[in-house]
Coordinates of C-alpha atoms in Angstrom, one line a residue:
Chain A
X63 CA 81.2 125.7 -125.8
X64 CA 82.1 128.1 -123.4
X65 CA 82.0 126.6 -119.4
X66 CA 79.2 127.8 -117.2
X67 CA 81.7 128.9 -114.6
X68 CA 83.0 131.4 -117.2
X69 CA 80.0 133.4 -117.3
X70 CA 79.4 133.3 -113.3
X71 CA 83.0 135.2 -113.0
X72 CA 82.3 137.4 -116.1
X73 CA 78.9 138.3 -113.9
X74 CA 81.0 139.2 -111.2
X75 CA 83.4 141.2 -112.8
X76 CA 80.8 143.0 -114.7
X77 CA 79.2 144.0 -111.4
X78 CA 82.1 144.9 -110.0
X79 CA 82.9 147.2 -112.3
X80 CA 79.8 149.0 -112.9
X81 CA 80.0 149.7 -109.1
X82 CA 83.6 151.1 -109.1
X83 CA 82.8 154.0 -110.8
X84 CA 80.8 155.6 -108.2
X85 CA 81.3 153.3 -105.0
X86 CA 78.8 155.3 -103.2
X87 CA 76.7 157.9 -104.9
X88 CA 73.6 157.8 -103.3
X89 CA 70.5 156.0 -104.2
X90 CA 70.7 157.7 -107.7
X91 CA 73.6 156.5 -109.0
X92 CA 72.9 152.9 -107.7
X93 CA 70.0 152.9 -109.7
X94 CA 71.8 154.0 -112.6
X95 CA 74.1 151.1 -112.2
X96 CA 71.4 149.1 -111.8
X97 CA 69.4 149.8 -114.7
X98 CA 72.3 149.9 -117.0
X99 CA 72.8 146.3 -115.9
X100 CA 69.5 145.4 -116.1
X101 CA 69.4 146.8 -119.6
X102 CA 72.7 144.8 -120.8
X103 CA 70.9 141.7 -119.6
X104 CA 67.9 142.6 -121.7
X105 CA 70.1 142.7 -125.2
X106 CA 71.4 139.2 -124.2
X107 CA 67.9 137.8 -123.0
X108 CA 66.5 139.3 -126.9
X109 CA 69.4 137.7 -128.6
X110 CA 68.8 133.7 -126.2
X111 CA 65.0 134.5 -126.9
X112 CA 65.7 134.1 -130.7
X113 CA 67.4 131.0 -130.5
X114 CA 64.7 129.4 -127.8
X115 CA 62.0 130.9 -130.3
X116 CA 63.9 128.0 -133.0
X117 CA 62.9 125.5 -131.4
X118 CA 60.5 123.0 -131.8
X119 CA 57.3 124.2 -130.1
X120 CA 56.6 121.5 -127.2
X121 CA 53.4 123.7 -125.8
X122 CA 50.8 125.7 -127.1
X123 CA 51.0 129.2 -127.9
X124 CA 48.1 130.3 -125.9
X125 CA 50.8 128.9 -123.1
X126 CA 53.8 130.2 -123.9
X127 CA 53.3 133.4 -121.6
X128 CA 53.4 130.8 -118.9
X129 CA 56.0 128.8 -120.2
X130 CA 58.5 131.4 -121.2
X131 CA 59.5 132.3 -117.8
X132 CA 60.2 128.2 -116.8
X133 CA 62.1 127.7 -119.8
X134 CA 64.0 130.7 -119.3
X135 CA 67.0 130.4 -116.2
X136 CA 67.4 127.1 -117.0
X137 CA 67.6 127.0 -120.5
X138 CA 69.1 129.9 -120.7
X139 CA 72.2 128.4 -119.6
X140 CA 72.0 129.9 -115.6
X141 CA 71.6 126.0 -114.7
X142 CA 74.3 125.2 -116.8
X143 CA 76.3 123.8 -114.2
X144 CA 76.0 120.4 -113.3
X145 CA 75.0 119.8 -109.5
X146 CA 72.2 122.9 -109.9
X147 CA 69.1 122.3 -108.8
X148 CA 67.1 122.9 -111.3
X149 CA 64.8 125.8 -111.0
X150 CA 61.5 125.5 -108.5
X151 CA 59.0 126.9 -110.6
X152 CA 55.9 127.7 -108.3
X153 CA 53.5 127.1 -110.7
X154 CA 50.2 125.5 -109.2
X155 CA 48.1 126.5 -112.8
X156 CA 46.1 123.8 -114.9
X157 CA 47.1 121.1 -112.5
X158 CA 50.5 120.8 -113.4
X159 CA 52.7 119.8 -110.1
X160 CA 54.8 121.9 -109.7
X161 CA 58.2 121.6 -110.9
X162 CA 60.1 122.1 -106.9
X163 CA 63.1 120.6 -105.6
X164 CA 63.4 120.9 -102.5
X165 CA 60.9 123.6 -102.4
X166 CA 59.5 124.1 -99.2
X167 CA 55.7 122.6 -99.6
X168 CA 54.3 126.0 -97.0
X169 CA 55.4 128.4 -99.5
X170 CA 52.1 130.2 -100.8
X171 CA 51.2 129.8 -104.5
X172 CA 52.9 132.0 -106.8
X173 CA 50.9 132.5 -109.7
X174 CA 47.6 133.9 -110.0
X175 CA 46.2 133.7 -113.5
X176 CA 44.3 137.3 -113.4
X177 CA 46.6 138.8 -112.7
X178 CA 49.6 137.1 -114.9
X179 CA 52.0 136.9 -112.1
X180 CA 54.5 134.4 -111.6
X181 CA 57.5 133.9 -108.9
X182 CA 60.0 131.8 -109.9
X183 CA 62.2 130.8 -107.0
X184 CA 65.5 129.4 -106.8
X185 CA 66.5 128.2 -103.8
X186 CA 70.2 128.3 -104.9
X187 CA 71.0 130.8 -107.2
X188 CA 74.2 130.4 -109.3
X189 CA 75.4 134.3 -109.2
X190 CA 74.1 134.0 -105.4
X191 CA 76.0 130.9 -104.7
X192 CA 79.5 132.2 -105.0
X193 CA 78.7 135.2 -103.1
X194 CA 77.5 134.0 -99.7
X195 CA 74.7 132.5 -97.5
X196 CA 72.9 133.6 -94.7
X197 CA 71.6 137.0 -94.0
X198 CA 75.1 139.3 -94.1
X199 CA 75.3 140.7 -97.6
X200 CA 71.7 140.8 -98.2
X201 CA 71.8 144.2 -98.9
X202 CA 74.0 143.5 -101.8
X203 CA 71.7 140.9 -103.2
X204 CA 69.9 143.5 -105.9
X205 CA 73.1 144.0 -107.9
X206 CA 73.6 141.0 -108.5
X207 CA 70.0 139.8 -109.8
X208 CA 69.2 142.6 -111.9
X209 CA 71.3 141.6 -114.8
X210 CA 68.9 137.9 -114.8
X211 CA 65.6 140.7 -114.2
X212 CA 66.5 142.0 -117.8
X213 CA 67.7 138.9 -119.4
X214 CA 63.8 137.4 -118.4
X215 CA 62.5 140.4 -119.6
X216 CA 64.5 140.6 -122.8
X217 CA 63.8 137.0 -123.6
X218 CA 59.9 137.3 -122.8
X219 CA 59.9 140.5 -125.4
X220 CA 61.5 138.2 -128.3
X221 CA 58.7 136.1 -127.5
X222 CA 56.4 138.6 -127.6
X223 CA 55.6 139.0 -124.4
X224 CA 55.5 142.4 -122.1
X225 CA 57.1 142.3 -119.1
X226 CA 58.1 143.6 -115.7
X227 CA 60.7 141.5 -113.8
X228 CA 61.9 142.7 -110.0
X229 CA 64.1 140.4 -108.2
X230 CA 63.9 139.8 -104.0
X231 CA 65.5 138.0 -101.9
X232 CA 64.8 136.7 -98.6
X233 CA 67.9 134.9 -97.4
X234 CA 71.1 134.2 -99.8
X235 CA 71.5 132.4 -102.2
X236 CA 67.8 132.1 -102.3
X237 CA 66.0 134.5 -104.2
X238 CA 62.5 134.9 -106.4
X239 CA 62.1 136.7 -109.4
X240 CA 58.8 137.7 -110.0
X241 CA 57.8 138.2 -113.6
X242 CA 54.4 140.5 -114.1
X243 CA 53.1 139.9 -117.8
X244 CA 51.6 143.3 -118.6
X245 CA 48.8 143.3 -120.3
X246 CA 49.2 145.5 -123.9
Chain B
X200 CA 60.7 112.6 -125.1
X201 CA 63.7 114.4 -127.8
X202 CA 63.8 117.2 -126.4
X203 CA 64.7 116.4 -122.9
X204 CA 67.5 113.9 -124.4
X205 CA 68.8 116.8 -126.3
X206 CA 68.6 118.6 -122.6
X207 CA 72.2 118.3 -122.3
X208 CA 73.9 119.7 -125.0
X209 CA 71.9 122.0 -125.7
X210 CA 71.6 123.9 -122.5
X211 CA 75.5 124.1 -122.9
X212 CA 75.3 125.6 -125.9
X213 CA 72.7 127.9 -124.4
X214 CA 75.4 128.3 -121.1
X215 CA 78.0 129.2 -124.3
X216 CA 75.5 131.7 -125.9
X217 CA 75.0 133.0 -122.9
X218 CA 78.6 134.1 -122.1
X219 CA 79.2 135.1 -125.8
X220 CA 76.4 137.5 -125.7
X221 CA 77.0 138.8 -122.5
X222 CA 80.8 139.5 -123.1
X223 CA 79.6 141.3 -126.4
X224 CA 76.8 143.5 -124.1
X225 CA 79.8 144.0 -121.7
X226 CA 82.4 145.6 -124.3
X227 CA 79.3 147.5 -126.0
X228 CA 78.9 149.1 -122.7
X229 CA 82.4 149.8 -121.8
X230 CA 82.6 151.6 -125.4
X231 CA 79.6 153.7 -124.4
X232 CA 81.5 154.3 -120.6
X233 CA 85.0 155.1 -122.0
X234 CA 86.2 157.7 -124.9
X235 CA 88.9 155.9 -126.7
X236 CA 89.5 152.4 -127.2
X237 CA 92.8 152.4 -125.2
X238 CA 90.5 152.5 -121.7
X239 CA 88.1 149.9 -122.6
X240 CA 91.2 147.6 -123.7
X241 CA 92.6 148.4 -120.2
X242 CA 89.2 147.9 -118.6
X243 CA 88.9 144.4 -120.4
X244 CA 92.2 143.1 -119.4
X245 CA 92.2 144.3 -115.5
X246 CA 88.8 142.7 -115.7
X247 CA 90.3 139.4 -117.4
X248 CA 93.3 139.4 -114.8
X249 CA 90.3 139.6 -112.2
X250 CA 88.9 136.3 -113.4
X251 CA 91.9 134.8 -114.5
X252 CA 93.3 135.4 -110.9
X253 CA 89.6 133.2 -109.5
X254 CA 89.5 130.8 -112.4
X255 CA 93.4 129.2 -111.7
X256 CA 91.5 127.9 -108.7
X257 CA 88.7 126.6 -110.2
X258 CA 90.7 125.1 -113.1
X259 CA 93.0 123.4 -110.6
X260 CA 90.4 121.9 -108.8
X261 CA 88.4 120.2 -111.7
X262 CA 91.8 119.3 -114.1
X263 CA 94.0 117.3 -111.9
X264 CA 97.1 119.0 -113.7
X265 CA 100.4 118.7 -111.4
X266 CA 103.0 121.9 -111.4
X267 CA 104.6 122.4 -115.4
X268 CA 108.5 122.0 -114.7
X269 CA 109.1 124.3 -118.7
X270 CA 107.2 126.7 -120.2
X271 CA 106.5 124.1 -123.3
X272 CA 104.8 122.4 -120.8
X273 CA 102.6 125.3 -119.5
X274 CA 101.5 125.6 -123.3
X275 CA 100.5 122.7 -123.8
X276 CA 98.2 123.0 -120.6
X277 CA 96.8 126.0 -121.1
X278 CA 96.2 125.4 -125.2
X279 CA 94.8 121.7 -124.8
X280 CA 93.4 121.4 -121.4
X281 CA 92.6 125.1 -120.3
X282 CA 90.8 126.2 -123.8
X283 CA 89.6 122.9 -124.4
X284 CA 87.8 122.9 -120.8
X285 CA 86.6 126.9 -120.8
X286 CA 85.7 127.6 -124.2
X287 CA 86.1 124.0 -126.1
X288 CA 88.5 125.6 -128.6
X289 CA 92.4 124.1 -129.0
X290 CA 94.4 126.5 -130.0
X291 CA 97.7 125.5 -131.7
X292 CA 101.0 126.9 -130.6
X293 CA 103.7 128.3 -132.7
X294 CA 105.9 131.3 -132.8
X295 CA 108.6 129.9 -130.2
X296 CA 111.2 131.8 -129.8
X297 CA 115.0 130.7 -129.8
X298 CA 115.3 131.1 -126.1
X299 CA 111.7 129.4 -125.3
X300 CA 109.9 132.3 -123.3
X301 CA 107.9 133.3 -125.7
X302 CA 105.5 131.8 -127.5
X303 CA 101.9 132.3 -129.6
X304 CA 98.4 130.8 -129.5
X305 CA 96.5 131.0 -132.7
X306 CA 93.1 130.7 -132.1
X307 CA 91.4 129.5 -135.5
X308 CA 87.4 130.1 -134.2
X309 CA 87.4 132.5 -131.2
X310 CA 83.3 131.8 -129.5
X311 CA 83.8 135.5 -128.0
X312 CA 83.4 137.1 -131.5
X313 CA 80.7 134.7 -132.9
X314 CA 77.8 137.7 -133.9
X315 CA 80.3 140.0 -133.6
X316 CA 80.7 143.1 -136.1
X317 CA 83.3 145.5 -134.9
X318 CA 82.3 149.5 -136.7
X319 CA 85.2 151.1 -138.3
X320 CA 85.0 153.6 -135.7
X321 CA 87.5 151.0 -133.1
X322 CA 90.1 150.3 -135.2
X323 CA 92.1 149.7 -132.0
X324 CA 90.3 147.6 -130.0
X325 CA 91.2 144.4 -129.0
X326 CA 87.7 142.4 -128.9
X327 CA 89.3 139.6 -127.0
X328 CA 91.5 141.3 -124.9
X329 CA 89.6 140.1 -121.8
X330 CA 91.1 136.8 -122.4
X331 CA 94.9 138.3 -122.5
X332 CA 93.9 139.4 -118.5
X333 CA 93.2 136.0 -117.8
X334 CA 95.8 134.3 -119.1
X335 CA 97.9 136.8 -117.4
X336 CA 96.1 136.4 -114.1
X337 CA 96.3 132.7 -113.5
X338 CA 99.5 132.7 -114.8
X339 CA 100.3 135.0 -112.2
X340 CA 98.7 133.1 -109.4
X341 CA 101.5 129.9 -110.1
X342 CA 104.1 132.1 -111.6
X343 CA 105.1 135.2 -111.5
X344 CA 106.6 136.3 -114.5
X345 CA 104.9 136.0 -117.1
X346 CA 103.1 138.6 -119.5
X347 CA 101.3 137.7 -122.6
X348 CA 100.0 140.2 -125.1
X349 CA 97.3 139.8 -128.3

């Protein structure tokens, strides 16, 4: 039973030292460290997926595309933490209030069945919350949410489920993921 | 209405999963960064001393443990209250030796190599060595002479 604080550090760490290879190589080799991040959080998400996928089935599967991305940060152990908020999911579908703590009621709905889009939005994101608040490092925000982008995209694809997941932040340690179920 | 009372435990064996798998994505990718298995052993301990060096705080904080006066008494925190709090093993101690600096943990089920398969191909690399840079680093942080190995 491994503490949730153990994985926040090994995030860090992991970050860390994907970027001390090539401190500052342009916009190419950020990219690269990003997408090798994002891609190591995809083999974890696959392998969580599999054990989500065991258990008992509390929705229907004609709903699991809309599910999957609730059950995901917080199940997945992200929320693990106690004193997390759990995660505001903005989703106003099939009259289901939405799931928000402390989420702002003027934020614009996130989901838009034609299109299969959801935003999930934490307000106080665990990797985020270590790092800082306010607007200062915002520009370092991305590296540290792409390794969650693949772990909601790897979990999705164990359920079956195509995926694009990009990560934005607006003011730390605030951020939305928004998860675009492609259409195969 | 079992599900959510299940909530609890089961998203901390999700939060345990989690850092398992992770961990295991982390050393896959060092072995694909690094040539031989020296680097990625170095790599995992500088790494472990990183966190070790952040997680004396935190364990500090949440255990309430005072200043050990021996170094019996600093094994007996970090084998039943450190590992029991971080990765809800306890390992036993043994292997003192005569002049009581030295001393071994044997851990009897490691969580970092749960679905783990090491190839033949890194017969010298220490899976765990990430957790030899910890120790090493919050030892570090409240004294500063001590070194342990795997």
């Amino acid at each position: 039973m491994a503490d949730a604080v153990l994985f926040e550090f090994l995030h860090t760490e992991m970050v860390a030292e994907l970027w001390a290879h090539d401190p500052d190589s342009g916009p190419g080799g950020q990219n690269m460290s990003l997408s090798v991040l994002e891609g190591m959080g995809f083999r974890v998400g696959q392998a969580l997926g599999e054990s989500l996928a065991r258990r008992p089935p509390s929705i229907g599967l004609a709903q699991v595309s809309a599910a999957a991305p609730q059950a995901v940060p917080g199940d997945a152990g992200l929320q693990g933490g106690a004193g997390h908020p759990q995660v505001p999911v903005q989703r106003p579908v099939d009259g289901r209030v939405p799931e928000a703590d402390g989420q702002p009621p003027h934020q614009p709905p996130g989901f838009s069945s034609a299109q299969g889009t959801y935003v999930l939005q934490d307000n106080s994101f665990p990797l985020l919350i270590r790092m800082a608040s306010g607007l200062q490092y915002l520009e370092e925000a991305p590296k540290f949410l792409a390794f969650t982008c693949g772990l909601l995209r790897g979990t999705l694809c164990t359920l079956g489920v195509k995926s694009l997941v990009t990560a934005s932040v607006a003011a730390l340690p605030a951020c939305k993921f928004q998860v675009v179920i492609q259409k195969s | 209405m079992s599900r959510q009372a299940n909530r609890g435990t089961e998203s901390k064996k999700m939060s345990s999963e989690l850092f398992t798998l992770t961990y295991g994505a982390l050393v896959t990718q060092l072995c694909k960064d690094y040539e031989n298995d020296e680097d990625v052993n170095k790599q995992l301990d500088k790494m472990g001393y990183n966190i070790g060096v952040r997680l004396i705080e935190d364990f500090l904080a949440r255990s309430n443990v005072g200043r050990c006066h021996d170094f019996r008494e600093t094994a007996d925190v970090i084998a039943k209250v450190a590992f029991k709090m971080y990765l809800g093993i306890t390992p036993s101690i043994t292997n003192w030796s005569p002049a009581g600096d030295e001393f071994s943990l044997i851990l009897e089920n490691n969580p970092l190599v749960d679905f783990v398969e090491l190839p033949d191909n890194h017969s010298s690399l220490i899976y765990s060595n990430l957790l030899c840079g910890v120790l090493r680093g919050a030892l570090e942080m409240v004294s500063p002479s001590r070194t342990p190995e795997m």
